Coordinates of C-alpha atoms in Angstrom, one line a residue:
Chain A
M332 CA 0.0 0.0 0.0
D333 CA 2.7 2.5 0.9
S334 CA 5.0 1.6 -2.0
S335 CA 3.1 3.4 -4.7
P336 CA 5.3 5.7 -6.7
T337 CA 2.9 8.6 -6.3
Q338 CA 2.6 10.5 -3.1
D339 CA -1.2 10.7 -3.2
P340 CA -2.8 8.1 -5.5
I341 CA -6.4 9.3 -4.9
A342 CA -5.5 12.9 -5.8
E343 CA -3.8 11.6 -9.0
L344 CA -6.8 9.5 -9.9
V345 CA -9.2 12.4 -9.5
T346 CA -6.9 14.7 -11.5
N347 CA -6.5 12.1 -14.3
Y348 CA -10.2 11.5 -14.4
H349 CA -11.0 15.2 -14.9
E350 CA -8.2 15.6 -17.5
L351 CA -9.5 12.6 -19.5
N352 CA -13.2 13.2 -19.3
S353 CA -15.4 16.0 -20.6
S354 CA -17.5 18.0 -18.2
I355 CA -20.2 18.4 -20.9
I356 CA -23.3 16.3 -20.3
E357 CA -24.5 14.4 -23.5
E358 CA -27.9 15.4 -24.8
L359 CA -29.9 12.8 -26.7
H360 CA -32.9 13.7 -28.8
E361 CA -34.4 10.2 -28.7
E362 CA -34.5 7.6 -26.1
P363 CA -31.4 5.3 -26.0
S364 CA -31.6 1.6 -26.6
P365 CA -30.9 -0.7 -23.7
L366 CA -27.4 -1.3 -24.9
E367 CA -26.8 2.5 -25.4
F368 CA -28.1 3.0 -21.9
M369 CA -25.8 0.3 -20.5
R370 CA -22.8 2.1 -22.1
Y371 CA -23.6 5.1 -20.0
V372 CA -24.0 3.0 -16.9
A373 CA -20.7 1.2 -17.6
R374 CA -18.9 4.6 -17.8
N375 CA -20.9 6.0 -14.8
T376 CA -21.9 9.0 -16.9
P377 CA -25.2 10.9 -17.0
F378 CA -27.1 12.0 -20.0
V379 CA -30.3 14.0 -20.8
V380 CA -32.9 12.9 -23.2
R381 CA -34.7 16.0 -24.6
G382 CA -38.4 15.6 -25.1
A383 CA -38.5 11.9 -24.0
A384 CA -41.7 12.4 -22.0
R385 CA -43.3 14.8 -24.5
D386 CA -46.1 12.4 -25.3
W387 CA -46.8 11.2 -21.7
P388 CA -50.4 12.2 -20.8
A389 CA -49.0 13.6 -17.5
M390 CA -47.2 16.4 -19.4
R391 CA -50.5 17.8 -20.7
L392 CA -52.9 16.7 -18.0
W393 CA -51.2 17.2 -14.7
T394 CA -52.3 20.8 -13.9
L395 CA -52.8 21.8 -10.3
D396 CA -56.5 21.7 -10.7
F397 CA -56.3 18.2 -12.2
L398 CA -54.1 17.0 -9.4
K399 CA -56.5 18.4 -6.8
S400 CA -59.4 16.7 -8.6
V401 CA -57.7 13.3 -8.4
M402 CA -56.2 13.5 -4.9
G403 CA -58.8 15.8 -3.1
D404 CA -58.2 16.0 0.6
Q405 CA -56.4 12.7 0.9
E406 CA -53.6 13.1 3.3
V407 CA -50.0 13.1 2.0
N408 CA -46.7 13.0 3.8
V409 CA -45.0 16.4 3.6
A410 CA -41.4 17.2 4.6
V411 CA -41.3 20.6 6.4
T412 CA -38.1 22.6 7.0
P413 CA -37.3 26.2 7.8
Y414 CA -34.9 26.7 4.8
G415 CA -35.7 23.9 2.3
N416 CA -32.8 22.0 4.0
A417 CA -34.3 18.5 4.2
D418 CA -31.5 15.9 4.8
A419 CA -28.8 18.5 4.8
P420 CA -25.8 19.3 6.9
T421 CA -27.0 22.1 9.2
P422 CA -25.3 24.1 12.0
Y423 CA -26.7 23.2 15.4
T424 CA -26.3 24.8 18.8
P425 CA -27.5 23.0 21.9
P426 CA -30.2 24.9 23.9
N427 CA -28.8 27.3 26.5
S428 CA -25.2 26.6 25.3
S429 CA -22.6 29.2 24.4
S430 CA -20.4 26.8 22.5
P431 CA -20.0 27.3 18.7
P432 CA -22.5 25.5 16.5
T433 CA -21.6 22.0 15.2
L434 CA -22.7 20.5 11.9
V435 CA -25.4 17.9 12.2
F436 CA -27.5 15.9 9.7
A437 CA -30.9 17.6 9.7
K438 CA -33.9 15.5 8.7
P439 CA -37.1 17.3 8.0
H440 CA -40.2 17.3 10.1
Y441 CA -42.7 15.0 8.4
E442 CA -46.4 15.6 8.8
L443 CA -49.6 14.5 7.1
Q444 CA -51.5 17.3 5.3
P445 CA -54.6 17.1 3.1
F446 CA -53.4 17.3 -0.5
T447 CA -55.3 20.4 -1.4
H448 CA -54.0 22.2 1.7
F449 CA -50.4 21.1 0.9
L450 CA -50.7 22.2 -2.7
S451 CA -52.1 25.7 -1.8
R452 CA -49.2 26.2 0.7
V453 CA -46.5 24.9 -1.6
T454 CA -47.5 27.2 -4.4
A455 CA -47.9 30.1 -2.0
Q456 CA -44.3 29.6 -0.9
E457 CA -43.2 30.2 -4.4
L458 CA -45.6 32.8 -5.7
A459 CA -46.3 34.8 -2.5
P460 CA -43.3 34.1 -0.2
S461 CA -43.4 35.5 3.3
K462 CA -40.6 36.1 5.7
G463 CA -39.9 33.0 7.9
Q464 CA -42.3 30.8 5.9
E465 CA -41.9 27.0 6.3
I466 CA -40.8 25.2 3.1
L467 CA -42.8 22.2 2.1
Y468 CA -41.7 19.4 -0.1
S469 CA -43.5 16.2 -1.0
Q470 CA -40.4 14.0 -1.3
T471 CA -41.1 10.6 0.2
Q472 CA -39.1 8.1 -1.8
N473 CA -40.9 5.0 -0.8
D474 CA -42.5 4.2 -4.1
N475 CA -45.1 6.8 -3.2
L476 CA -46.5 7.2 -6.8
R477 CA -46.8 3.5 -7.6
S478 CA -47.8 2.0 -4.3
G479 CA -48.1 4.8 -1.8
E480 CA -50.2 7.9 -1.3
F481 CA -50.2 8.9 -5.0
A482 CA -51.4 5.5 -6.3
P483 CA -54.8 7.0 -7.4
L484 CA -52.8 9.2 -9.8
F485 CA -50.6 6.3 -11.0
S486 CA -53.6 4.2 -11.8
L487 CA -54.6 6.7 -14.5
N488 CA -51.7 5.5 -16.7
H489 CA -50.6 9.1 -17.3
V490 CA -47.0 8.0 -16.8
P491 CA -45.6 4.6 -17.8
T492 CA -45.1 1.8 -15.2
Q493 CA -41.5 1.5 -16.2
I494 CA -38.8 2.7 -18.6
P495 CA -38.3 -0.1 -21.1
W496 CA -34.7 0.6 -22.0
A497 CA -33.7 0.9 -18.4
R498 CA -35.6 -2.3 -17.4
I499 CA -34.2 -4.4 -20.2
A500 CA -30.7 -3.2 -19.5
L501 CA -30.8 -3.5 -15.7
C502 CA -33.1 -6.5 -15.1
P503 CA -31.5 -9.5 -16.7
K504 CA -34.7 -11.7 -16.8
P505 CA -37.4 -9.9 -18.8
A506 CA -40.8 -11.3 -17.9
R507 CA -43.4 -12.2 -20.6
D508 CA -46.0 -9.9 -18.9
L509 CA -43.8 -6.9 -19.1
S510 CA -44.5 -6.4 -22.8
S511 CA -46.6 -3.3 -22.1
S512 CA -45.1 -0.3 -20.2
W513 CA -48.5 1.1 -19.7
G514 CA -51.2 -0.1 -17.4
S515 CA -52.1 -2.8 -15.1
D516 CA -50.5 -5.8 -16.8
Y517 CA -47.5 -4.7 -14.8
E518 CA -48.9 -5.3 -11.4
D519 CA -48.4 -9.1 -11.3
E520 CA -44.6 -8.9 -11.4
P521 CA -43.6 -5.5 -9.9
K522 CA -40.2 -6.8 -8.9
L523 CA -39.0 -7.1 -12.5
G524 CA -39.4 -3.4 -13.1
P525 CA -38.1 -0.4 -11.1
D526 CA -37.7 -0.7 -7.3
A527 CA -39.6 2.5 -6.8
V528 CA -41.6 5.1 -8.8
N529 CA -41.7 8.3 -6.9
L530 CA -43.5 11.6 -7.3
W531 CA -41.9 14.9 -6.2
I532 CA -43.8 18.1 -5.7
G533 CA -42.0 21.2 -4.4
T534 CA -40.7 24.6 -5.4
S535 CA -37.5 26.5 -6.0
K536 CA -37.3 27.0 -2.2
S537 CA -36.2 23.4 -1.7
V538 CA -32.6 22.5 -2.5
T539 CA -31.0 19.1 -2.1
A540 CA -27.7 18.8 -0.4
L541 CA -24.8 17.1 -2.2
H542 CA -25.4 13.4 -1.7
R543 CA -25.0 10.0 -3.4
D544 CA -27.7 7.5 -4.4
N545 CA -27.4 3.8 -4.7
Y546 CA -29.6 3.5 -7.8
E547 CA -29.5 4.3 -11.5
N548 CA -32.0 7.1 -11.6
V549 CA -34.3 8.0 -14.5
Y550 CA -35.7 11.4 -13.5
V551 CA -38.5 12.9 -15.5
Q552 CA -39.5 16.5 -15.1
V553 CA -43.3 17.1 -15.5
A554 CA -43.5 20.8 -14.5
G555 CA -40.8 23.3 -13.8
E556 CA -37.1 22.7 -14.2
K557 CA -34.5 20.7 -12.2
H558 CA -30.8 21.8 -12.1
F559 CA -28.5 19.0 -11.2
V560 CA -24.8 19.5 -10.4
L561 CA -23.2 16.0 -10.8
L562 CA -19.8 14.9 -9.6
P563 CA -18.1 11.7 -10.8
P564 CA -17.8 8.9 -8.2
W565 CA -14.1 9.5 -7.8
D566 CA -14.8 12.9 -6.5
A567 CA -16.2 11.3 -3.3
A568 CA -12.7 11.6 -2.1
C569 CA -12.9 15.4 -2.3
V570 CA -16.2 16.2 -0.7
N571 CA -15.0 16.0 2.9
E572 CA -17.4 13.3 4.0
Q573 CA -17.8 13.5 7.8
P574 CA -19.8 11.5 10.3
L575 CA -22.6 13.9 11.3
R576 CA -24.9 13.4 14.3
P577 CA -28.4 12.8 13.3
A578 CA -31.0 15.5 14.1
R579 CA -34.5 16.4 13.0
Y580 CA -36.9 19.2 12.9
R581 CA -40.0 19.0 15.0
R582 CA -42.8 21.3 16.0
R583 CA -42.3 23.1 19.4
E584 CA -45.1 22.3 21.8
N585 CA -45.8 25.8 22.9
D586 CA -46.0 27.7 19.5
G587 CA -45.8 25.0 16.8
K588 CA -42.6 26.5 15.3
L589 CA -39.9 24.3 13.9
E590 CA -37.0 23.5 16.1
L591 CA -33.9 21.3 15.4
V592 CA -33.3 18.5 18.0
L593 CA -30.6 15.8 18.1
D594 CA -32.1 12.3 17.6
K595 CA -30.5 11.2 20.8
D596 CA -32.3 13.9 22.8
I597 CA -35.7 12.4 21.7
G598 CA -34.7 8.9 22.4
E599 CA -33.6 7.9 18.9
G600 CA -30.3 6.2 17.9
D601 CA -27.3 8.5 17.6
E602 CA -25.4 6.6 14.9
P603 CA -23.5 9.2 12.9
V604 CA -24.5 9.7 9.3
P605 CA -21.5 9.8 6.9
F606 CA -22.2 12.8 4.7
A607 CA -20.5 15.2 2.4
T608 CA -19.7 18.5 4.0
W609 CA -18.1 20.2 1.0
D610 CA -20.6 21.4 -1.6
P611 CA -19.7 22.7 -5.0
D612 CA -20.3 26.4 -5.8
K613 CA -24.0 25.7 -6.5
P614 CA -26.0 23.2 -4.5
E615 CA -26.2 19.8 -6.2
V616 CA -29.9 19.8 -7.1
S617 CA -32.0 22.9 -7.3
Q618 CA -35.2 23.6 -9.2
S619 CA -37.2 26.3 -10.9
A620 CA -41.0 26.4 -10.7
G621 CA -43.2 26.3 -13.7
P622 CA -45.9 28.8 -14.5
E623 CA -48.2 27.3 -11.9
G624 CA -45.6 28.0 -9.2
V625 CA -44.7 24.3 -8.7
C626 CA -42.1 21.7 -9.7
I627 CA -43.4 18.2 -10.4
A628 CA -41.3 15.3 -11.3
V629 CA -41.5 11.5 -11.4
N630 CA -38.5 9.3 -11.0
Y631 CA -37.8 5.6 -11.5
W632 CA -35.1 3.6 -9.8
Chain B
M635 CA -8.6 14.3 1.6
D636 CA -7.3 13.8 5.1
S637 CA -10.6 14.1 6.8
S638 CA -12.1 10.7 5.8
P639 CA -13.5 8.9 8.8
T640 CA -11.5 5.8 7.8
Q641 CA -7.8 5.5 8.4
D642 CA -7.1 3.8 5.0
P643 CA -9.9 4.3 2.5
I644 CA -8.2 2.2 -0.2
A645 CA -7.8 -0.8 2.1
E646 CA -11.5 -0.4 3.1
L647 CA -12.5 -0.3 -0.6
V648 CA -10.6 -3.4 -1.4
T649 CA -12.0 -5.2 1.7
N650 CA -15.5 -4.2 0.9
Y651 CA -15.2 -5.2 -2.7
H652 CA -14.1 -8.7 -1.8
E653 CA -16.7 -9.1 0.8
L654 CA -19.5 -8.0 -1.6
N655 CA -18.3 -9.9 -4.7
S656 CA -18.1 -13.6 -5.5
S657 CA -14.7 -15.0 -6.5
I658 CA -16.5 -17.5 -8.8
I659 CA -16.1 -16.8 -12.5
E660 CA -19.4 -17.1 -14.3
E661 CA -19.6 -19.7 -17.0
L662 CA -22.0 -19.3 -20.0
H663 CA -22.9 -22.1 -22.3
E664 CA -23.9 -19.8 -25.2
E665 CA -22.5 -16.5 -26.4
P666 CA -23.9 -13.4 -24.6
S667 CA -25.9 -10.8 -26.4
P668 CA -24.2 -7.4 -26.8
L669 CA -26.3 -6.1 -23.9
E670 CA -25.4 -9.1 -21.6
F671 CA -21.7 -8.6 -22.6
M672 CA -22.0 -4.9 -21.7
R673 CA -23.3 -5.8 -18.2
Y674 CA -20.1 -7.7 -17.6
V675 CA -18.1 -4.7 -18.9
A676 CA -20.0 -2.4 -16.7
R677 CA -19.2 -4.5 -13.7
N678 CA -15.6 -5.1 -14.8
T679 CA -16.2 -8.9 -14.3
P680 CA -14.8 -11.7 -16.5
F681 CA -16.7 -14.6 -17.8
V682 CA -16.1 -17.9 -19.7
V683 CA -18.2 -19.1 -22.6
R684 CA -17.8 -22.8 -22.8
G685 CA -17.8 -24.2 -26.4
A686 CA -18.2 -20.8 -28.0
A687 CA -15.6 -21.6 -30.7
R688 CA -16.6 -25.2 -31.1
D689 CA -17.7 -24.7 -34.7
W690 CA -14.8 -22.5 -35.8
P691 CA -12.9 -24.3 -38.6
A692 CA -9.7 -23.4 -36.8
M693 CA -10.7 -25.8 -33.9
R694 CA -10.6 -28.8 -36.3
L695 CA -8.1 -27.7 -39.0
W696 CA -5.3 -26.0 -37.1
T697 CA -3.0 -29.0 -36.5
L698 CA 0.7 -28.4 -36.5
D699 CA 1.1 -30.0 -40.0
F700 CA -1.6 -27.8 -41.3
L701 CA 0.0 -24.6 -39.9
K702 CA 3.3 -25.7 -41.4
S703 CA 1.7 -26.2 -44.8
V704 CA 0.2 -22.7 -44.7
M705 CA 3.1 -20.8 -43.2
G706 CA 6.0 -22.8 -44.5
D707 CA 9.4 -21.2 -44.0
Q708 CA 8.0 -17.7 -43.8
E709 CA 9.8 -15.8 -41.0
V710 CA 7.9 -15.0 -37.8
N711 CA 8.9 -12.8 -34.9
V712 CA 9.7 -15.0 -31.8
A713 CA 10.2 -13.8 -28.2
V714 CA 13.1 -15.7 -26.7
T715 CA 13.8 -15.8 -22.9
P716 CA 15.8 -18.2 -20.6
Y717 CA 12.9 -18.9 -18.3
G718 CA 9.7 -18.0 -20.2
N719 CA 9.9 -14.6 -18.5
A720 CA 9.0 -12.2 -21.3
D721 CA 8.0 -8.8 -20.0
A722 CA 8.4 -9.8 -16.4
P723 CA 10.1 -8.4 -13.3
T724 CA 13.5 -10.2 -13.1
P725 CA 16.5 -9.9 -10.8
Y726 CA 19.4 -8.2 -12.4
T727 CA 23.0 -7.9 -11.3
P728 CA 25.4 -5.6 -13.2
P729 CA 28.4 -7.3 -14.7
N730 CA 31.4 -7.5 -12.4
S731 CA 29.3 -6.2 -9.5
S732 CA 29.1 -7.6 -6.0
S733 CA 26.0 -5.6 -5.1
P734 CA 22.7 -7.5 -4.6
P735 CA 20.5 -7.9 -7.6
T736 CA 17.8 -5.3 -8.3
L737 CA 14.4 -6.0 -10.0
V738 CA 14.2 -4.8 -13.6
F739 CA 11.6 -5.1 -16.3
A740 CA 12.9 -7.8 -18.6
K741 CA 11.8 -7.7 -22.2
P742 CA 12.4 -10.8 -24.4
H743 CA 14.9 -11.1 -27.2
Y744 CA 13.0 -10.9 -30.4
E745 CA 14.3 -12.7 -33.5
L746 CA 13.0 -13.8 -36.8
Q747 CA 12.8 -17.5 -37.3
P748 CA 11.4 -19.6 -40.2
F749 CA 8.0 -20.7 -39.0
T750 CA 8.7 -24.5 -39.4
H751 CA 11.9 -24.1 -37.4
F752 CA 10.1 -22.1 -34.7
L753 CA 7.3 -24.7 -34.5
S754 CA 9.8 -27.6 -34.2
R755 CA 11.7 -25.9 -31.4
V756 CA 8.6 -24.7 -29.5
T757 CA 7.1 -28.2 -29.4
A758 CA 10.5 -29.7 -28.4
Q759 CA 10.7 -27.4 -25.4
E760 CA 7.4 -28.9 -24.2
L761 CA 7.7 -32.6 -25.3
A762 CA 11.5 -33.1 -25.0
P763 CA 12.8 -30.4 -22.6
S764 CA 16.5 -30.0 -22.1
K765 CA 18.3 -28.3 -19.3
G766 CA 19.0 -24.6 -20.0
Q767 CA 16.8 -24.6 -23.1
E768 CA 15.6 -21.3 -24.4
I769 CA 11.9 -20.7 -24.2
L770 CA 10.2 -19.5 -27.4
Y771 CA 6.8 -17.8 -27.6
S772 CA 5.1 -16.3 -30.6
Q773 CA 3.4 -13.4 -28.8
T774 CA 3.6 -10.2 -30.9
Q775 CA 0.5 -8.3 -30.2
N776 CA 0.5 -6.0 -33.2
D777 CA -2.5 -7.5 -35.0
N778 CA -0.2 -10.3 -36.1
L779 CA -3.0 -12.6 -37.2
R780 CA -5.1 -10.1 -39.2
S781 CA -2.5 -7.8 -40.7
G782 CA 0.9 -9.2 -39.8
E783 CA 3.0 -12.3 -40.3
F784 CA 0.1 -14.7 -39.9
A785 CA -2.2 -13.0 -42.4
P786 CA -2.0 -16.0 -44.8
L787 CA -3.6 -18.0 -42.0
F788 CA -6.2 -15.4 -41.3
S789 CA -7.2 -15.2 -45.0
L790 CA -8.5 -18.8 -44.9
N791 CA -11.4 -17.6 -42.8
H792 CA -10.9 -20.3 -40.1
V793 CA -11.5 -17.8 -37.4
P794 CA -14.1 -14.9 -37.6
T795 CA -12.8 -11.4 -38.4
Q796 CA -14.6 -10.1 -35.3
I797 CA -16.8 -11.1 -32.4
P798 CA -20.2 -9.6 -33.2
W799 CA -21.5 -9.2 -29.6
A800 CA -18.3 -7.5 -28.5
R801 CA -18.2 -5.3 -31.6
I802 CA -21.9 -4.3 -31.3
A803 CA -21.4 -3.5 -27.6
L804 CA -18.2 -1.6 -27.8
C805 CA -18.3 0.1 -31.3
P806 CA -21.3 2.5 -31.1
K807 CA -21.6 3.0 -34.9
P808 CA -22.1 -0.3 -36.7
A809 CA -21.2 -0.2 -40.3
R810 CA -23.4 -1.6 -43.0
D811 CA -20.6 -3.8 -44.4
L812 CA -20.0 -5.5 -41.0
S813 CA -23.0 -7.7 -41.5
S814 CA -20.7 -10.8 -42.0
S815 CA -18.2 -11.8 -39.3
W816 CA -16.5 -14.1 -41.8
G817 CA -14.3 -13.2 -44.7
S818 CA -13.1 -10.3 -46.7
D819 CA -16.2 -8.0 -46.6
Y820 CA -14.6 -6.8 -43.4
E821 CA -11.5 -5.4 -45.0
D822 CA -13.0 -2.1 -46.1
E823 CA -13.7 -0.9 -42.6
P824 CA -11.2 -2.5 -40.2
K825 CA -11.4 0.3 -37.7
L826 CA -15.0 -0.6 -36.8
G827 CA -14.0 -4.0 -35.6
P828 CA -11.4 -5.0 -33.0
D829 CA -8.2 -3.0 -32.8
A830 CA -6.1 -6.1 -33.1
V831 CA -6.5 -9.8 -33.8
N832 CA -3.5 -11.7 -32.5
L833 CA -2.3 -15.3 -32.7
W834 CA -0.4 -16.8 -29.7
I835 CA 1.7 -19.9 -30.1
G836 CA 3.7 -21.2 -27.1
T837 CA 3.9 -23.9 -24.4
S838 CA 3.5 -24.4 -20.7
K839 CA 7.0 -23.1 -20.3
S840 CA 5.9 -19.6 -20.9
V841 CA 4.2 -17.7 -18.1
T842 CA 2.9 -14.2 -18.1
A843 CA 3.6 -11.9 -15.2
L844 CA 0.8 -10.1 -13.4
H845 CA 0.0 -7.1 -15.5
R846 CA -3.0 -5.0 -16.7
D847 CA -4.3 -4.4 -20.2
N848 CA -6.1 -1.4 -21.6
Y849 CA -8.6 -3.4 -23.7
E850 CA -11.6 -5.6 -23.2
N851 CA -10.1 -9.0 -24.3
V852 CA -11.9 -11.8 -26.0
Y853 CA -9.5 -14.7 -25.7
V854 CA -10.2 -17.9 -27.6
Q855 CA -8.2 -21.1 -26.9
V856 CA -7.6 -23.2 -30.0
A857 CA -5.2 -25.8 -28.6
G858 CA -4.1 -26.5 -25.1
E859 CA -5.4 -24.7 -22.0
K860 CA -4.9 -21.2 -20.6
H861 CA -5.0 -20.6 -16.8
F862 CA -5.8 -17.1 -15.9
V863 CA -5.7 -15.6 -12.4
L864 CA -7.6 -12.4 -12.5
L865 CA -7.7 -9.6 -9.9
P866 CA -10.3 -6.9 -9.8
P867 CA -9.2 -3.4 -10.7
W868 CA -9.3 -2.2 -7.1
D869 CA -6.6 -4.7 -6.2
A870 CA -4.1 -2.6 -8.2
A871 CA -3.6 -0.9 -4.9
C872 CA -2.2 -4.2 -3.4
V873 CA 0.2 -5.4 -6.1
N874 CA 3.1 -3.3 -5.0
E875 CA 3.5 -1.5 -8.3
Q876 CA 7.1 -0.2 -8.6
P877 CA 9.0 1.7 -11.3
L878 CA 11.4 -0.8 -12.8
R879 CA 14.3 0.0 -15.0
P880 CA 13.8 -1.4 -18.5
A881 CA 16.1 -4.3 -19.6
R882 CA 16.1 -6.8 -22.4
Y883 CA 17.6 -10.1 -23.3
R884 CA 20.1 -10.2 -26.2
R885 CA 22.4 -12.8 -27.6
R886 CA 26.0 -12.5 -26.5
E887 CA 28.4 -11.9 -29.4
N888 CA 30.9 -14.6 -28.4
D889 CA 28.6 -17.6 -27.8
G890 CA 25.1 -16.5 -28.8
K891 CA 23.7 -17.2 -25.3
L892 CA 21.1 -14.9 -23.8
E893 CA 22.2 -12.2 -21.5
L894 CA 20.1 -9.5 -19.7
V895 CA 21.2 -5.9 -20.4
L896 CA 19.8 -2.6 -19.1
D897 CA 18.3 -0.6 -21.9
K898 CA 20.4 2.3 -21.0
D899 CA 23.6 0.3 -21.5
I900 CA 22.7 -0.3 -25.1
G901 CA 21.8 3.3 -25.8
E902 CA 18.0 3.0 -25.3
G903 CA 15.8 5.2 -23.1
D904 CA 15.9 4.4 -19.3
E905 CA 12.3 5.6 -18.5
P906 CA 11.1 3.3 -15.6
V907 CA 8.2 1.0 -16.3
P908 CA 5.6 1.0 -13.6
F909 CA 4.9 -2.7 -12.9
A910 CA 3.4 -5.0 -10.3
T911 CA 6.0 -6.7 -8.2
W912 CA 3.7 -8.7 -6.0
D913 CA 2.3 -11.7 -7.7
P914 CA -0.5 -14.0 -6.3
D915 CA 0.4 -17.5 -5.4
K916 CA 0.2 -18.6 -9.0
P917 CA 1.4 -16.6 -11.9
E918 CA -1.4 -14.6 -13.5
V919 CA -1.5 -16.4 -16.8
S920 CA -0.1 -19.9 -17.4
Q921 CA -1.0 -22.5 -19.9
S922 CA -1.0 -26.2 -20.6
A923 CA -0.1 -27.7 -23.9
G924 CA -2.5 -29.8 -26.0
P925 CA -1.6 -33.3 -27.3
E926 CA 0.6 -31.8 -30.0
G927 CA 2.7 -30.1 -27.4
V928 CA 1.6 -26.6 -28.1
C929 CA -0.8 -23.9 -27.0
I930 CA -2.5 -21.9 -29.7
A931 CA -4.9 -19.1 -29.0
V932 CA -6.5 -16.2 -30.8
N933 CA -7.5 -13.0 -29.1
Y934 CA -9.5 -9.9 -30.2
W935 CA -9.3 -6.5 -28.6

């Protein structure tokens, strides 16, 4: 290990990688074949397909009024934070302490809200922001669109059940009943498609901290824009990953305002979360709202 | 860089890799599709296809007598070493020196030999070995079968010009005239197939030192057996790569015996060769001769 001719082999790897690879993201104008997709997977490189979802019914039908008509007052799980900082390194000072703040891993406060109520508040935070407003984000990643709270929307077949080129590339054993990517044929063998299909509803007030995911991610923007800053895997060595104590927002009992508490102080485990504490100039993922004041996206992984 | 929570991130990477990945090589019983092949490439994992070349004419026709009848006394470039140690770390002591030997990178002596002469000597080294015999290996990797000294053999179409599943997977732009994998249609667009097609003729006396190649390698055994020991790319950190001074074998003027000389002592460049100096228990690549006392293989990369 210590006999390498270079002083710092990881620094050399990172430098070489950036010298040899373009920082331009490839843009396709039609969907890739499974083999073309696998070439991107093999190189760990991202790509954008312009207009790939142009003909999905969701693109035309999913207005806010339509979403309200489908979901009504059904309760949905909403992440609430003071700054749009869900799952992000955040300075924390213990109560009644004069010591300098330490960085902790801040999880959002989750609460159930009637969908129409959530939608009114989330669009207001974009179109009529107020000082000190809470930032709401529907961001549960537990297959919420396919099998969770948004299943009534999924059942309309306005988005496909799977992405064929990704499924064929990543799932070695195609099933006979996966011939259609639309509709309920799919339900018999869900394990042969994506592990999760998630719906994201938020605004430009939410940002996502630099992080890594364990899945190939096919991310489809329905309304608004998403702005990703992507780092190659090697750069993991450069993001100053630190073990952060877990913390979460909760509502104070006396006035209902958000406060940040350490997990351990509310009886939860205190296992540190390894997390990047160096962020590039821009946050990794940000978004811009569409004309209706909301960002809507569907992702498959 | 120095703030990682682990003491030795590379050691942790290597340990995790081996804990999470099987050391069993997958065996296929039919050729993979381009997409299946790309999945192996994406994971950097090797595989064996049993019987894939069973129907190649070479498997049945390439006896030693046949090879002699095709190649006759045409001269071929032969690597000659004392121990089968071509391109291998080798101890070297300067002439008239009492200092301990140092490890150098020993290149073979290359010389042209009439093919029939080479073939007689190479089979004798396997079937009737003598003490102190030289070890011969036809191992030039400069497209020797397709466009070099063995082109007369290649023109018989006893092996395909390319491996379709590898070509389709690795060459993004298939050409219309690559529809056949056999015969001369291929010659118009050689750049769209493999970069090189090489023939290897040697015996069990040749071993190949632990090394790395820059190509995906489709290796086809025609006679004898090849025994590969493969390490995953991460293990590069564990093989004690060292900069070795380049050296080569040459024939001594007085008696024609092989002697090892530093490149710099014969007026060549002295740029060190970074090379693994730790070898697993067995050498990385060894081979066993077939009934005719020879190992014959074709590779595409």
